[in-house]
Short mmCIF file of C-alpha atoms in Angstrom, two decimals:
data_model
loop_
_atom_site.label_atom_id
_atom_site.label_comp_id
_atom_site.label_asym_id
_atom_site.label_seq_id
_atom_site.Cartn_x
_atom_site.Cartn_y
_atom_site.Cartn_z
CA UNK A 27 -28.48 5.27 -4.84
CA UNK A 28 -29.98 5.12 -8.18
CA UNK A 29 -28.69 8.69 -9.02
CA UNK A 30 -25.17 7.79 -7.97
CA UNK A 31 -25.41 4.72 -10.43
CA UNK A 32 -26.57 6.99 -13.26
CA UNK A 33 -23.94 9.40 -12.59
CA UNK A 34 -21.23 6.69 -12.50
CA UNK A 35 -22.57 5.17 -15.67
CA UNK A 36 -22.76 8.44 -17.43
CA UNK A 37 -19.07 9.15 -16.31
CA UNK A 38 -17.92 5.55 -17.45
CA UNK A 39 -19.36 6.29 -20.89
CA UNK A 40 -17.41 9.37 -21.18
CA UNK A 41 -14.31 7.75 -19.94
CA UNK A 42 -14.79 5.17 -22.56
CA UNK A 43 -15.06 7.66 -25.22
CA UNK A 44 -11.53 8.53 -24.19
CA UNK A 45 -9.88 5.41 -23.28
CA UNK A 46 -11.50 2.60 -25.20
CA UNK A 47 -8.93 1.09 -27.65
CA UNK A 48 -11.66 1.40 -30.49
CA UNK A 49 -12.02 5.10 -29.66
CA UNK A 50 -9.87 7.50 -31.64
CA UNK A 51 -8.37 10.65 -29.97
CA UNK A 52 -10.46 13.69 -30.62
CA UNK A 53 -9.34 15.50 -33.83
CA UNK A 54 -10.32 19.09 -32.83
CA UNK A 55 -9.31 21.36 -30.00
CA UNK A 56 -13.16 21.81 -29.62
CA UNK A 57 -13.60 17.96 -29.18
CA UNK A 58 -10.96 17.89 -26.61
CA UNK A 59 -12.25 20.91 -24.69
CA UNK A 60 -16.00 19.10 -24.77
CA UNK A 61 -14.55 16.00 -23.28
CA UNK A 62 -12.40 17.65 -20.69
CA UNK A 63 -15.44 19.69 -19.73
CA UNK A 64 -17.57 16.46 -19.32
CA UNK A 65 -14.85 14.96 -17.31
CA UNK A 66 -14.57 17.79 -15.12
CA UNK A 67 -18.27 17.82 -14.59
CA UNK A 68 -18.34 14.09 -13.70
CA UNK A 69 -15.43 14.58 -11.21
CA UNK A 70 -17.28 17.21 -9.50
CA UNK A 71 -20.70 15.32 -9.36
CA UNK A 72 -19.00 12.10 -8.15
CA UNK A 73 -16.39 13.71 -5.91
CA UNK A 74 -19.40 15.02 -3.53
CA UNK A 75 -20.49 11.44 -3.12
CA UNK A 76 -17.23 10.16 -1.51
CA UNK A 77 -15.25 11.44 1.29
CA UNK A 78 -12.64 14.26 0.52
CA UNK A 79 -9.87 12.23 1.95
CA UNK A 80 -10.05 9.44 -0.81
CA UNK A 81 -6.91 9.77 -2.78
CA UNK A 82 -8.48 9.23 -6.25
CA UNK A 83 -11.02 12.00 -5.70
CA UNK A 84 -8.32 14.53 -4.62
CA UNK A 85 -5.99 13.58 -7.68
CA UNK A 86 -9.07 13.79 -9.97
CA UNK A 87 -10.05 17.24 -8.49
CA UNK A 88 -6.49 18.52 -8.87
CA UNK A 89 -6.30 17.37 -12.62
CA UNK A 90 -9.82 18.87 -13.26
CA UNK A 91 -8.75 22.15 -11.93
CA UNK A 92 -5.70 22.38 -14.26
CA UNK A 93 -6.18 24.46 -17.41
CA UNK A 94 -6.02 22.63 -20.65
CA UNK A 95 -2.53 22.71 -22.14
CA UNK A 96 -2.08 24.28 -25.54
CA UNK A 97 -0.81 21.99 -28.30
CA UNK A 98 -1.82 18.74 -29.88
CA UNK A 99 -0.03 16.07 -27.72
CA UNK A 100 -0.12 18.06 -24.26
CA UNK A 101 -4.04 18.69 -24.54
CA UNK A 102 -4.51 14.86 -25.46
CA UNK A 103 -2.15 13.60 -22.80
CA UNK A 104 -4.15 15.81 -20.28
CA UNK A 105 -7.55 14.32 -21.62
CA UNK A 106 -6.17 10.75 -21.19
CA UNK A 107 -4.82 11.49 -17.60
CA UNK A 108 -7.92 13.15 -16.54
CA UNK A 109 -10.01 10.19 -18.01
CA UNK A 110 -7.95 7.70 -15.95
CA UNK A 111 -8.37 9.83 -12.87
CA UNK A 112 -12.18 9.91 -13.44
CA UNK A 113 -12.15 5.86 -13.91
CA UNK A 114 -10.36 5.85 -10.72
CA UNK A 115 -13.11 7.83 -8.91
CA UNK A 116 -15.73 5.50 -10.61
CA UNK A 117 -13.86 2.71 -8.81
CA UNK A 118 -13.55 4.20 -5.55
CA UNK A 119 -17.46 5.03 -5.60
CA UNK A 120 -18.21 1.30 -6.60
CA UNK A 121 -15.96 0.19 -3.80
CA UNK A 122 -17.77 2.41 -1.18
CA UNK A 123 -21.24 1.10 -2.32
CA UNK A 124 -19.88 -2.62 -2.21
CA UNK A 125 -17.36 -3.18 0.39
CA UNK A 126 -15.58 -6.13 -0.15
CA UNK A 127 -15.75 -9.02 2.25
CA UNK A 128 -19.06 -7.95 3.76
CA UNK A 129 -22.10 -10.10 3.73
CA UNK A 130 -25.57 -8.70 2.31
CA UNK A 131 -27.30 -9.29 5.51
CA UNK A 132 -29.01 -6.11 6.66
CA UNK A 133 -29.16 -4.99 3.06
CA UNK A 134 -31.92 -4.26 0.94
CA UNK A 135 -32.80 -7.15 -1.55
CA UNK A 136 -33.83 -6.28 -5.15
CA UNK A 137 -37.44 -6.32 -5.61
CA UNK A 138 -38.89 -9.40 -7.40
CA UNK A 139 -39.91 -8.82 -10.97
CA UNK A 140 -43.49 -8.75 -12.06
CA UNK A 141 -43.44 -11.94 -13.72
CA UNK A 142 -41.96 -13.53 -10.39
CA UNK A 143 -44.84 -12.05 -8.51
CA UNK A 144 -47.25 -13.40 -11.01
CA UNK A 145 -45.81 -17.09 -10.65
CA UNK A 146 -46.16 -16.84 -6.99
CA UNK A 147 -49.60 -15.90 -7.13
CA UNK A 148 -50.67 -18.58 -9.47
CA UNK A 149 -48.89 -21.08 -7.30
CA UNK A 150 -50.60 -19.85 -4.29
CA UNK A 151 -53.94 -20.05 -6.06
CA UNK A 152 -53.27 -23.54 -7.27
CA UNK A 153 -52.18 -24.70 -3.67
CA UNK A 154 -55.45 -23.09 -2.19
CA UNK A 155 -57.43 -24.97 -4.94
CA UNK A 156 -55.88 -28.40 -4.02
CA UNK A 157 -56.33 -27.86 -0.42
CA UNK A 158 -60.13 -26.86 -0.92
CA UNK A 159 -60.69 -29.89 -3.07
CA UNK A 160 -59.21 -32.30 -0.46
CA UNK A 161 -61.28 -30.76 2.35
CA UNK A 162 -64.01 -33.42 3.25
CA UNK A 163 -67.62 -32.05 2.81
CA UNK A 164 -70.22 -32.81 5.32
#
């Protein structure tokens, strides 16, 4: 489960490099090839975590299998389309991990933090001291 989140987070970071409003389009063909290669890798790694019949996966895998077009505008357009498809795969993975409308019954809860455990132990010790102090001595 954690590996899935790490992969999805890495993919989301790469998608943000392409789709964020503050991110400029890559300047050189080498930059475009690098980003397309990273997105292809993300699609491959995330695609195996989802059923093959998920439309977002099939679409993203199709785009990832296409060669990078020549030319400034076609290559950037392909890069943006692949980033959008990768974003859709991330959303599909998130939807599978957390189906909507389902309760958390039967799921594992997050482990308490170290400080929470410490506070509980201090509280239990104080209760034990109070109980021990109120017991009548004979």
